[in-house]
């Protein structure tokens, strides 16, 4: 592989006009596609194989035209102090609002709280339900404005009015912190390279890659049913790996220049060596992201595949566009150890022969490997302790900031009707096979009404054919509580007995039941997913490092870092530690997809640093150095760059902590802290400590396996043959001229 990539790097450097033109054309094509694509609606949320999804599909077929996936809004009214909603003026204001809401072009139904008994027992709070024919993301601005205007008009009459539901959901905003993250990355690059031109190359190529990836996702969003979170995730990961991959290529290019090579030759060798590491590091990330498809949740699969596509683009850009731009930069990119005239007058960055920080740190770890290992493991173990109290769930209006109207509507409904009113359960009774459907409906109603934890059960609402009915159940606990989850399981458990008595099937659905099933499916898929991703990556790393123990050590180190990162997420988002600093207004359960998502993404990113750092050690060992010295050599050449790459990735991920979307905020923090743990504790401390303890055994590989495995030559051993060939040609030429 190194030889092929070497030729590719030289070709891109030499034919830089052609390489740059291809990428500019792709960026333009993707941009035009995104600009001309229809506006995408909200991504459909389905969980194949779960009871909640089966019930939802049954409602779609048995209750046609009900717009089961349409947006909903709850307009909540509260009377002024000392007054009741039934008072003449208050009632008139509510009826006027209901009438106005019913005139909307996309509205299918509006309920009058006084006709459907949607008034609290104390008479101070009432609500009107509004249902639309399209989803919240597809609602026209005119419909949203009309909803807001109706609420505002009611406020003028003296009522407190808030609007809940998904009709007013907005596209999440990341805020200015994302730009700050990129700015920090730029500063780190300038410090690392000592050159504005060299620092600008990784930023430019990463932005081009993300531009192509996100524009392509936008262009295909409507056709492939991609949500806004998909492009945000692709941007987050694409920026981080795009900068890092280009950073490693440019750094190796400068190192080759420092050894006296011509620029085209240096570009070829940079791509042949560091580029090989980029390819395999990118493969581990792609495997981890595409592997999310094993969960069999379409939304998660699309997010993973889209992000993996952006990573693949970042790899291709690093292998082709980066050497092309190095060709354009020419002598403005200085050899390693020298700064540009602007930043250092072209002088050497430091005294020749003085060991750098990476060398000094690696030498210390090699001398004290056991102490470093124990200290690192104990530290990560302490950080992982909060993960033992991990509670999973999905965010609802109750997790919104108190400044939002959705959260205030949620609180008003809880005060007036109880906490369970915000998470009603929809029980679907399929009596098509029953001889007495009405009897089946009443039986289900009565048995649920007698269950513990139930506040109220609505009368059965059958469809036109009378073979299916809906029953609304209000729990006495909030939607995200364990008590509500237990009630769902209790109703489902009673279904077998009901079927035996009435031949009717009982299914539980609704947003609360969907969230419970979603969490359960993710929990069930975590171990198989972990086995698949880690197993495939383990095999890949065996090929890369030609070792058994090095990949095993990499996998165990990853488990430590991901558990510590999950512990930090729990401490901040569930316990509330440093929540003010992180902008977390409401603590609560951790998103259900967070563990499996972090396992996938963090594993891929963790293997980046493993490949980049250990490859240099392997390269030194293959070229004859002793194991301890190879560790020091690897740190001498790789520690500074890996440190810069980690700081850049942390900065980029931290930029998304400022998002208004709780899911993006949590993912940004989780990935940032995971990279910190993995890069600076696992890869920088535990990896050299373990390798020092293992010695030559670290690179042991059974002979039979050594014969079977393909030689991918990540270390660039094949390039030595090119040097030897050129040396022989030079000697032959000198003999011919009599030198």
XYZ file of C-alpha atoms in Angstrom:
739
model
C 0.000 0.000 0.000
C 2.783 2.432 0.863
C 4.208 2.190 -2.654
C 0.819 2.833 -4.270
C 0.108 5.811 -2.039
C 3.643 7.104 -2.641
C 2.958 7.174 -6.388
C -0.457 8.759 -5.781
C 1.085 11.509 -3.649
C 3.716 12.311 -6.253
C 1.098 12.324 -8.991
C -1.160 14.699 -7.043
C 1.809 16.983 -6.332
C 2.915 16.990 -9.966
C -0.606 17.257 -11.453
C -1.854 19.648 -8.807
C -3.965 21.712 -11.212
C -5.920 18.626 -12.201
C -6.324 17.386 -8.596
C -7.488 20.792 -7.348
C -9.894 21.149 -10.281
C -11.551 17.810 -9.474
C -12.234 18.775 -5.858
C -13.435 22.267 -6.744
C -15.792 20.709 -9.297
C -17.118 18.253 -6.711
C -17.650 21.064 -4.197
C -19.474 23.135 -6.816
C -21.621 20.198 -7.898
C -22.569 19.390 -4.304
C -23.313 23.056 -3.593
C -25.569 23.388 -6.632
C -27.356 20.181 -5.655
C -27.940 21.449 -2.132
C -29.200 24.827 -3.346
C -31.646 23.312 -5.833
C -32.872 20.453 -3.632
C -36.366 20.663 -2.116
C -36.609 21.580 1.543
C -36.420 18.424 3.620
C -39.063 17.669 6.181
C -38.490 16.046 9.524
C -36.864 12.653 9.455
C -39.383 9.910 10.096
C -38.869 8.086 13.371
C -39.521 4.373 13.269
C -38.327 1.428 15.327
C -38.902 -1.738 13.284
C -39.805 -4.845 15.256
C -41.042 -3.108 18.400
C -44.573 -3.281 19.776
C -44.956 0.508 19.748
C -44.117 0.610 16.033
C -46.494 -2.273 15.235
C -49.295 -0.422 17.038
C -48.477 2.784 15.190
C -48.580 0.978 11.831
C -51.888 -0.625 12.821
C -53.372 2.796 13.571
C -52.232 4.025 10.165
C -54.095 1.204 8.411
C -57.209 0.969 10.633
C -57.722 4.726 11.168
C -56.951 6.185 7.714
C -56.798 9.942 7.348
C -56.005 10.628 10.996
C -52.505 11.995 10.170
C -50.914 9.980 12.919
C -47.516 11.504 12.112
C -48.863 15.059 11.853
C -47.638 17.849 14.112
C -49.533 18.538 17.313
C -49.770 21.508 19.639
C -51.267 21.941 23.077
C -52.290 25.507 23.792
C -52.438 25.715 27.586
C -54.452 28.462 29.310
C -54.183 29.484 32.955
C -56.664 31.867 34.607
C -55.407 34.916 36.532
C -55.045 34.547 40.298
C -58.406 34.244 42.012
C -60.284 33.469 38.779
C -61.524 30.318 37.024
C -61.321 29.306 33.401
C -65.133 29.033 33.335
C -65.517 32.743 34.119
C -67.274 34.575 31.309
C -64.359 36.645 29.998
C -61.821 33.824 30.280
C -64.109 31.331 28.571
C -64.798 33.807 25.757
C -61.049 34.349 25.223
C -60.425 30.599 24.994
C -63.326 30.016 22.593
C -62.078 32.857 20.399
C -58.587 31.316 20.307
C -60.035 27.902 19.424
C -62.059 29.423 16.603
C -59.024 31.235 15.200
C -56.858 28.121 15.435
C -59.454 26.104 13.495
C -59.166 28.378 10.456
C -55.594 27.312 9.658
C -55.085 25.788 6.215
C -53.004 22.882 7.577
C -55.109 22.267 10.703
C -57.135 19.038 10.743
C -58.684 19.264 14.200
C -58.964 21.584 17.212
C -60.591 20.606 20.498
C -62.576 23.014 22.682
C -61.480 22.402 26.308
C -64.979 23.112 27.620
C -66.550 20.498 25.322
C -64.036 17.705 25.888
C -63.615 18.326 29.630
C -60.005 19.470 29.252
C -60.169 21.671 32.347
C -58.289 20.917 35.565
C -60.214 19.920 38.703
C -59.555 23.262 40.371
C -60.810 25.043 37.252
C -57.701 27.193 36.760
C -55.995 25.457 33.820
C -57.361 24.282 30.452
C -55.859 23.212 27.164
C -56.830 22.999 23.504
C -55.279 20.314 21.290
C -54.420 21.264 17.709
C -53.554 18.621 15.125
C -51.979 19.355 11.739
C -51.892 17.338 8.538
C -48.100 17.642 8.153
C -45.149 17.108 10.492
C -43.604 19.862 12.575
C -40.650 20.393 10.220
C -43.011 20.570 7.231
C -45.349 23.148 8.761
C -45.440 26.404 6.850
C -44.228 29.513 8.637
C -47.727 30.939 8.230
C -49.193 28.105 10.323
C -46.593 28.583 13.047
C -47.147 32.349 13.045
C -50.914 31.825 13.312
C -50.394 29.532 16.316
C -48.187 32.093 18.029
C -50.592 34.939 17.186
C -53.594 33.080 18.647
C -51.661 32.497 21.882
C -50.575 36.134 22.033
C -54.118 37.421 21.492
C -55.325 35.243 24.386
C -52.570 36.662 26.586
C -53.917 40.163 25.981
C -57.116 39.120 27.749
C -55.140 38.497 30.925
C -54.638 34.729 30.601
C -51.301 32.937 30.896
C -50.900 31.083 27.596
C -48.113 28.654 26.611
C -47.764 26.306 23.647
C -46.377 22.749 23.875
C -46.004 19.954 21.343
C -43.849 19.641 18.243
C -45.602 22.210 16.058
C -43.150 24.935 17.084
C -39.996 22.843 16.972
C -37.108 24.770 15.501
C -33.937 23.768 13.697
C -31.182 23.462 16.312
C -28.578 26.199 16.416
C -24.958 25.574 17.341
C -24.152 29.151 18.268
C -20.867 31.044 18.052
C -18.933 28.431 20.033
C -18.598 26.309 16.880
C -16.655 29.146 15.233
C -14.566 29.508 18.395
C -13.683 25.816 18.170
C -12.413 26.247 14.607
C -10.471 29.363 15.667
C -8.767 27.382 18.447
C -7.898 24.698 15.909
C -6.291 27.368 13.710
C -4.187 28.671 16.599
C -3.016 25.148 17.477
C -2.029 24.523 13.855
C -0.027 27.751 13.710
C 1.799 26.852 16.923
C 2.449 23.311 15.696
C 3.808 24.249 12.273
C 5.162 27.735 12.967
C 3.746 28.763 9.605
C 0.478 30.359 8.551
C 0.531 28.608 5.176
C 1.163 25.145 6.615
C -1.474 25.766 9.296
C -4.014 26.930 6.752
C -3.798 23.818 4.582
C -5.516 21.401 7.036
C -8.238 23.955 7.766
C -8.883 24.643 4.095
C -9.000 20.981 3.075
C -11.205 20.071 6.067
C -13.687 22.815 5.188
C -13.760 21.653 1.564
C -14.416 18.070 2.656
C -17.152 19.090 5.089
C -18.641 21.379 2.445
C -18.893 18.494 -0.017
C -20.234 16.084 2.605
C -22.839 18.368 4.169
C -23.961 19.755 0.801
C -24.435 16.216 -0.496
C -26.463 15.315 2.599
C -28.586 18.443 2.112
C -29.133 17.607 -1.558
C -30.280 14.080 -0.694
C -32.114 14.937 2.538
C -35.587 15.017 1.030
C -35.132 11.916 -1.116
C -33.520 9.835 1.648
C -35.532 11.243 4.566
C -32.535 12.688 6.427
C -33.075 14.898 9.465
C -31.141 18.030 10.456
C -29.187 16.098 13.090
C -27.625 13.989 10.323
C -25.822 16.932 8.723
C -24.782 18.318 12.130
C -23.161 15.023 13.096
C -21.431 14.755 9.709
C -20.103 18.298 10.126
C -18.875 17.590 13.647
C -16.950 14.429 12.781
C -15.923 15.575 9.302
C -14.271 18.740 10.617
C -12.407 16.883 13.348
C -10.999 14.045 11.245
C -10.499 16.263 8.191
C -8.186 18.599 10.087
C -6.391 15.732 11.806
C -5.756 13.681 8.673
C -4.387 16.663 6.767
C -2.308 17.589 9.823
C -0.544 14.225 9.770
C 0.211 14.434 6.044
C 1.600 17.986 6.261
C 3.630 17.126 9.365
C 5.233 14.099 7.691
C 5.888 16.199 4.562
C 7.837 18.739 6.644
C 9.761 15.913 8.335
C 10.756 14.525 4.920
C 11.881 17.983 3.820
C 14.028 18.228 6.940
C 15.813 15.050 5.824
C 16.848 16.818 2.627
C 14.362 15.343 0.131
C 13.021 17.220 -2.868
C 9.476 18.544 -2.455
C 7.782 16.144 -4.865
C 9.609 13.218 -3.302
C 8.692 14.468 0.190
C 5.024 14.697 -0.789
C 5.090 11.160 -2.149
C 6.723 9.776 0.976
C 4.375 11.704 3.259
C 1.363 10.172 1.544
C 3.040 6.751 1.370
C 3.751 6.620 5.123
C 1.399 8.953 7.011
C -1.169 8.398 4.272
C -1.191 4.666 5.014
C -1.991 5.449 8.634
C -4.726 7.839 7.480
C -6.316 5.111 5.362
C -6.470 2.593 8.194
C -7.488 5.166 10.785
C -10.272 6.279 8.462
C -11.333 2.678 7.952
C -11.772 2.153 11.688
C -13.977 5.255 11.914
C -16.025 4.163 8.896
C -16.451 0.652 10.329
C -17.650 2.096 13.626
C -20.133 4.478 11.985
C -21.525 2.095 9.365
C -21.756 -0.555 12.085
C -24.552 1.483 13.676
C -26.812 -0.142 11.080
C -26.826 -3.366 13.128
C -29.117 -1.622 15.632
C -31.809 -1.620 12.902
C -33.098 1.863 13.660
C -33.313 3.717 10.313
C -32.587 7.149 11.802
C -29.388 5.926 13.481
C -28.320 4.027 10.364
C -28.689 7.127 8.188
C -26.741 9.248 10.658
C -23.910 6.724 10.740
C -23.684 6.182 6.975
C -23.799 9.926 6.242
C -21.041 10.650 8.770
C -18.997 7.725 7.404
C -19.295 9.196 3.914
C -17.895 12.487 5.171
C -14.982 10.637 6.810
C -14.265 8.825 3.534
C -14.167 12.183 1.739
C -11.726 13.476 4.375
C -9.420 10.499 3.719
C -9.482 11.011 -0.064
C -8.811 14.726 0.310
C -5.854 14.046 2.605
C -4.364 11.672 0.011
C -4.883 13.854 -3.070
C -5.788 17.490 -2.392
C -3.301 18.014 0.461
C -0.224 17.062 -1.648
C -1.630 19.159 -4.496
C -1.885 22.223 -2.249
C 1.599 21.523 -0.918
C 2.743 21.801 -4.501
C 1.091 25.210 -4.788
C 2.616 26.332 -1.477
C 6.152 25.511 -2.623
C 8.868 26.926 -0.385
C 6.343 28.711 1.816
C 5.995 25.415 3.742
C 9.232 25.083 5.709
C 10.971 21.862 6.775
C 10.281 20.585 10.288
C 12.162 22.538 12.932
C 12.059 25.805 11.009
C 9.534 28.619 11.244
C 8.279 30.911 8.529
C 9.786 34.360 8.151
C 6.619 35.896 9.548
C 6.706 33.848 12.765
C 10.381 33.132 13.236
C 12.503 34.647 10.542
C 13.247 31.252 8.989
C 15.385 30.324 11.988
C 15.489 26.940 13.596
C 12.684 26.560 16.138
C 15.027 25.313 18.860
C 18.580 24.250 19.484
C 19.684 21.235 17.444
C 20.012 18.029 19.423
C 17.824 19.133 22.295
C 15.228 16.410 23.029
C 11.657 17.554 22.587
C 8.866 17.162 25.114
C 7.650 13.920 23.519
C 11.095 12.364 23.834
C 11.462 13.396 27.467
C 7.977 12.123 28.379
C 8.449 8.777 26.605
C 11.812 8.295 28.311
C 10.171 8.892 31.687
C 7.353 6.401 30.967
C 9.840 3.759 29.781
C 11.712 4.148 33.085
C 8.538 4.037 35.262
C 5.993 2.025 33.238
C 4.209 0.311 36.125
C 3.640 3.506 38.123
C 2.296 5.341 35.058
C 0.045 2.410 34.181
C -1.470 2.163 37.661
C -1.978 5.919 37.987
C -3.700 6.131 34.601
C -5.995 3.166 35.207
C -6.988 4.427 38.672
C -7.716 7.911 37.297
C -9.904 6.629 34.468
C -11.626 4.235 36.850
C -12.508 7.114 39.178
C -13.915 9.114 36.260
C -16.016 6.117 35.226
C -17.701 5.713 38.636
C -20.745 7.918 37.807
C -21.520 5.640 34.829
C -22.763 3.052 37.352
C -25.839 5.240 37.981
C -26.536 5.826 34.279
C -30.236 6.401 33.531
C -31.329 6.321 29.901
C -34.243 8.066 28.239
C -35.178 10.440 25.441
C -35.626 14.194 25.875
C -39.142 15.639 25.904
C -40.567 19.090 26.607
C -39.744 18.556 30.280
C -36.030 18.674 29.414
C -36.349 21.976 27.548
C -34.949 25.159 29.136
C -37.423 26.930 31.429
C -37.239 29.941 29.126
C -39.117 28.107 26.339
C -42.872 28.136 25.933
C -42.799 24.344 25.435
C -41.305 23.819 28.892
C -43.730 26.251 30.542
C -46.671 24.497 28.862
C -45.308 21.164 30.142
C -45.136 22.509 33.700
C -48.657 23.991 33.529
C -50.115 20.672 32.371
C -48.274 18.845 35.158
C -49.644 21.292 37.719
C -53.211 21.075 36.441
C -53.563 17.439 35.408
C -50.649 15.564 37.002
C -47.130 14.672 35.761
C -48.336 11.705 33.718
C -50.549 13.887 31.563
C -47.526 14.927 29.476
C -46.865 11.305 28.527
C -50.197 9.551 27.849
C -50.109 5.930 26.745
C -52.043 4.944 23.654
C -53.458 1.425 23.977
C -54.581 -0.094 20.671
C -57.040 -3.000 20.864
C -57.116 -5.140 17.731
C -60.373 -7.120 17.974
C -60.600 -8.151 14.344
C -60.378 -11.828 15.329
C -62.791 -11.444 18.240
C -66.447 -12.482 18.091
C -67.419 -9.662 20.459
C -65.244 -6.569 19.807
C -67.234 -4.302 22.151
C -66.831 -6.754 24.993
C -63.099 -6.915 24.284
C -62.855 -3.118 24.371
C -64.626 -2.873 27.725
C -62.557 -5.720 29.173
C -59.312 -3.960 28.268
C -60.640 -0.687 29.686
C -61.654 -2.224 33.017
C -58.448 -4.211 33.536
C -56.207 -1.217 32.834
C -58.311 0.983 35.123
C -57.640 -1.415 37.994
C -53.861 -1.285 37.532
C -51.602 0.491 39.988
C -50.161 3.791 38.730
C -53.112 4.672 36.451
C -54.845 8.028 36.975
C -57.493 7.753 34.284
C -58.539 5.624 31.307
C -60.563 7.099 28.452
C -63.522 5.216 26.929
C -62.593 3.108 23.920
C -62.746 4.969 20.581
C -63.438 2.394 17.831
C -62.818 2.911 14.125
C -65.585 2.936 11.520
C -65.518 -0.834 11.037
C -65.636 -1.383 14.799
C -62.806 -3.924 14.867
C -60.089 -1.699 16.389
C -60.186 0.839 19.211
C -57.910 3.365 20.872
C -57.796 3.846 24.642
C -55.818 6.680 26.253
C -54.198 5.900 29.601
C -52.859 8.650 31.882
C -50.141 7.431 34.312
C -49.562 9.047 37.691
C -45.840 9.563 36.976
C -43.869 11.637 34.469
C -43.026 10.162 31.048
C -39.328 9.543 31.740
C -39.820 7.815 35.114
C -39.179 4.160 35.893
C -42.734 3.919 37.263
C -44.203 4.796 33.860
C -41.963 2.237 32.184
C -43.144 -0.411 34.639
C -46.767 0.465 33.845
C -46.134 -0.046 30.126
C -44.697 -3.490 30.814
C -47.617 -4.309 33.113
C -50.194 -3.472 30.415
C -48.285 -5.489 27.860
C -47.971 -8.374 30.292
C -51.732 -8.414 30.747
C -52.194 -8.699 26.990
C -51.699 -12.478 26.974
C -54.545 -13.027 29.425
C -56.829 -10.624 27.541
C -56.111 -12.404 24.265
C -56.956 -15.754 25.827
C -60.279 -14.394 27.086
C -61.377 -12.218 24.142
C -59.157 -13.134 21.113
C -58.125 -9.450 20.982
C -54.540 -8.201 20.763
C -53.486 -5.369 23.052
C -50.642 -3.097 21.912
C -49.186 -0.057 23.678
C -47.822 2.895 21.706
C -47.540 6.678 21.932
C -44.443 8.818 22.340
C -43.701 7.496 25.834
C -43.958 3.838 24.774
C -41.899 4.576 21.648
C -39.157 6.064 23.808
C -39.184 3.042 26.109
C -38.942 0.629 23.178
C -36.225 2.757 21.583
C -34.114 2.631 24.745
C -34.645 -1.102 25.120
C -33.662 -1.818 21.546
C -30.483 0.207 21.909
C -29.596 -1.607 25.131
C -30.162 -4.991 23.491
C -27.985 -4.036 20.515
C -25.056 -2.616 22.503
C -23.167 -5.880 23.128
C -23.588 -7.267 19.559
C -22.578 -3.892 18.141
C -19.555 -3.662 20.398
C -18.499 -7.184 19.433
C -18.907 -6.475 15.712
C -17.103 -3.141 15.629
C -14.292 -4.028 18.008
C -13.907 -7.427 16.351
C -13.558 -6.018 12.830
C -11.246 -3.241 13.952
C -9.188 -5.760 15.959
C -8.625 -7.813 12.805
C -7.767 -4.661 10.877
C -5.199 -3.599 13.482
C -3.623 -7.067 13.460
C -2.987 -6.538 9.751
C -1.639 -3.016 10.341
C 0.669 -3.772 13.295
C 1.306 -7.468 12.636
C 0.821 -8.123 16.340
C -1.761 -9.709 18.631
C -1.091 -7.851 21.857
C -0.953 -4.315 20.417
C -4.524 -4.450 19.009
C -5.729 -6.124 22.226
C -4.156 -3.356 24.280
C -5.757 -0.767 21.989
C -9.227 -2.260 22.496
C -8.874 -2.446 26.282
C -7.635 1.126 26.420
C -10.648 2.223 24.411
C -13.020 0.567 26.873
C -11.379 2.511 29.701
C -11.682 5.835 27.910
C -15.291 5.341 26.796
C -16.403 4.311 30.289
C -14.658 7.333 31.785
C -16.307 9.565 29.180
C -19.739 8.118 29.965
C -19.062 8.775 33.635
C -18.302 12.414 32.845
C -21.504 12.712 30.786
C -23.545 11.339 33.689
C -21.854 13.703 36.140
C -22.669 16.779 34.031
C -25.997 16.007 32.349
C -27.594 13.737 34.970
C -26.048 14.833 38.262
C -25.630 18.483 37.287
C -21.916 18.902 38.022
C -20.585 21.967 36.133
C -23.979 22.183 34.405
C -23.928 25.993 34.532
C -20.546 26.087 32.788
C -21.801 23.730 30.070
C -25.091 25.590 29.584
C -27.165 22.634 30.811
C -30.357 24.193 32.184
C -32.121 20.928 32.966
C -30.580 17.665 34.133
C -32.243 14.333 33.540
C -31.781 10.916 31.937
C -28.980 10.482 29.413
C -30.115 10.074 25.820
C -30.770 6.432 25.018
C -28.509 6.459 21.981
C -25.556 8.021 23.819
C -23.809 4.810 24.997
C -23.969 2.999 21.663
C -23.177 6.175 19.753
C -20.153 6.931 21.905
C -18.948 3.340 21.608
C -19.020 3.623 17.819
C -17.620 7.090 17.276
C -15.115 7.141 20.141
C -13.730 3.744 19.137
C -13.111 4.979 15.618
C -11.458 8.182 16.810
C -9.437 6.374 19.479
C -7.976 4.069 16.874
C -6.861 7.160 14.915
C -4.358 8.057 17.621
C -3.426 4.425 18.124
C -2.569 4.031 14.449
C -0.754 7.351 14.075
C 1.342 7.006 17.245
C 2.090 3.287 17.305
C 2.826 3.164 13.569
C 5.890 5.350 14.157
C 6.961 2.995 16.955
C 6.432 -0.012 14.723
C 8.373 1.712 11.954
C 11.345 2.304 14.281
C 11.192 -1.276 15.593
C 11.072 -2.738 12.078
C 14.115 -0.653 11.151
C 16.172 -2.266 13.922
C 15.674 -0.244 17.101
C 15.161 -1.935 20.473
C 11.577 -1.907 21.872
C 12.241 0.780 24.488
C 14.091 3.011 22.040
C 11.367 2.487 19.418
C 8.811 3.859 21.903
C 10.937 6.970 22.448
C 11.461 7.391 18.694
C 7.738 7.083 18.053
C 7.033 9.821 20.587
C 9.851 11.960 19.233
C 8.227 12.096 15.812
C 4.552 11.627 16.702
C 3.743 13.005 20.150
C 3.678 16.676 19.156
C 1.456 16.018 16.164
C -0.882 13.652 18.017
C -1.189 16.196 20.839
C -2.058 18.930 18.352
C -4.549 16.637 16.619
C -6.247 15.810 19.911
C -6.463 19.466 20.984
C -7.953 20.330 17.595
C -10.511 17.545 17.813
C -11.446 18.545 21.362
C -11.848 22.171 20.244
C -14.062 21.222 17.295
C -16.289 18.933 19.379
C -16.478 21.465 22.227
C -17.792 24.001 19.739
C -21.028 22.013 19.505
C -21.648 22.254 23.257
C -23.215 25.647 22.503
C -25.991 24.034 20.439
C -29.589 24.731 21.405
C -30.387 21.049 20.795
C -29.764 18.964 23.926
C -28.791 15.923 21.850
C -26.057 17.822 19.949
C -24.848 19.477 23.167
C -24.494 16.103 24.888
C -22.764 14.483 21.907
C -20.327 17.405 21.603
C -19.359 17.221 25.274
C -19.187 13.419 25.303
C -16.901 13.224 22.277
C -14.680 16.082 23.497
C -14.092 14.545 26.929
C -13.651 11.083 25.402
C -10.917 12.353 23.072
C -9.238 14.036 26.034
C -9.217 10.833 28.070
C -8.163 8.642 25.171
C -5.469 10.853 23.667
C -3.785 12.208 26.786
C -4.217 9.344 29.252
C -4.667 6.153 27.251
C -2.514 6.785 24.161
C 0.062 9.116 25.707
C 0.503 7.297 29.028
C -0.989 3.807 29.129
C 0.106 2.770 25.629
C 3.853 3.446 26.088
C 3.693 2.004 29.620
C 2.159 -1.280 28.418
C 4.529 -1.500 25.451
C 7.500 -0.902 27.745
C 6.345 -3.693 30.055
C 5.791 -6.089 27.153
C 9.073 -5.377 25.357
C 9.574 -7.514 22.246
C 6.502 -9.565 23.128
C 4.354 -6.602 22.080
C 5.234 -7.290 18.432
C 4.827 -11.057 18.603
C 2.784 -12.716 15.886
C 2.415 -16.475 15.301
C 4.413 -17.578 12.272
C 1.428 -19.249 10.623
C -0.578 -16.033 10.970
C 2.337 -13.977 9.687
C 2.310 -16.078 6.508
C -1.455 -15.725 6.045
C -1.838 -12.006 6.661
C -1.356 -9.629 3.709
C 1.573 -7.234 4.015
C 0.025 -3.769 3.761
C 3.350 -2.049 4.575
C 2.000 0.814 6.679
C 5.553 1.603 7.853
C 6.730 2.361 4.316
C 9.281 -0.459 4.234
C 8.691 -0.783 0.504
C 9.879 2.767 -0.001
C 13.333 1.756 1.215
C 13.510 -0.379 -1.901
C 12.978 2.743 -3.987
C 15.890 4.409 -2.186
C 18.066 1.328 -2.652
C 17.198 1.211 -6.347
C 18.072 4.847 -6.818
C 21.323 4.340 -4.892
C 22.279 1.451 -7.193
C 21.421 3.523 -10.263
C 23.568 6.355 -8.950
C 26.508 4.030 -8.285
C 26.182 2.569 -11.783
C 26.160 6.035 -13.361
C 29.293 7.004 -11.440
C 31.061 3.843 -12.642
C 30.191 4.618 -16.243
C 31.735 8.067 -16.088
C 34.784 6.733 -14.266
C 34.093 8.364 -10.926
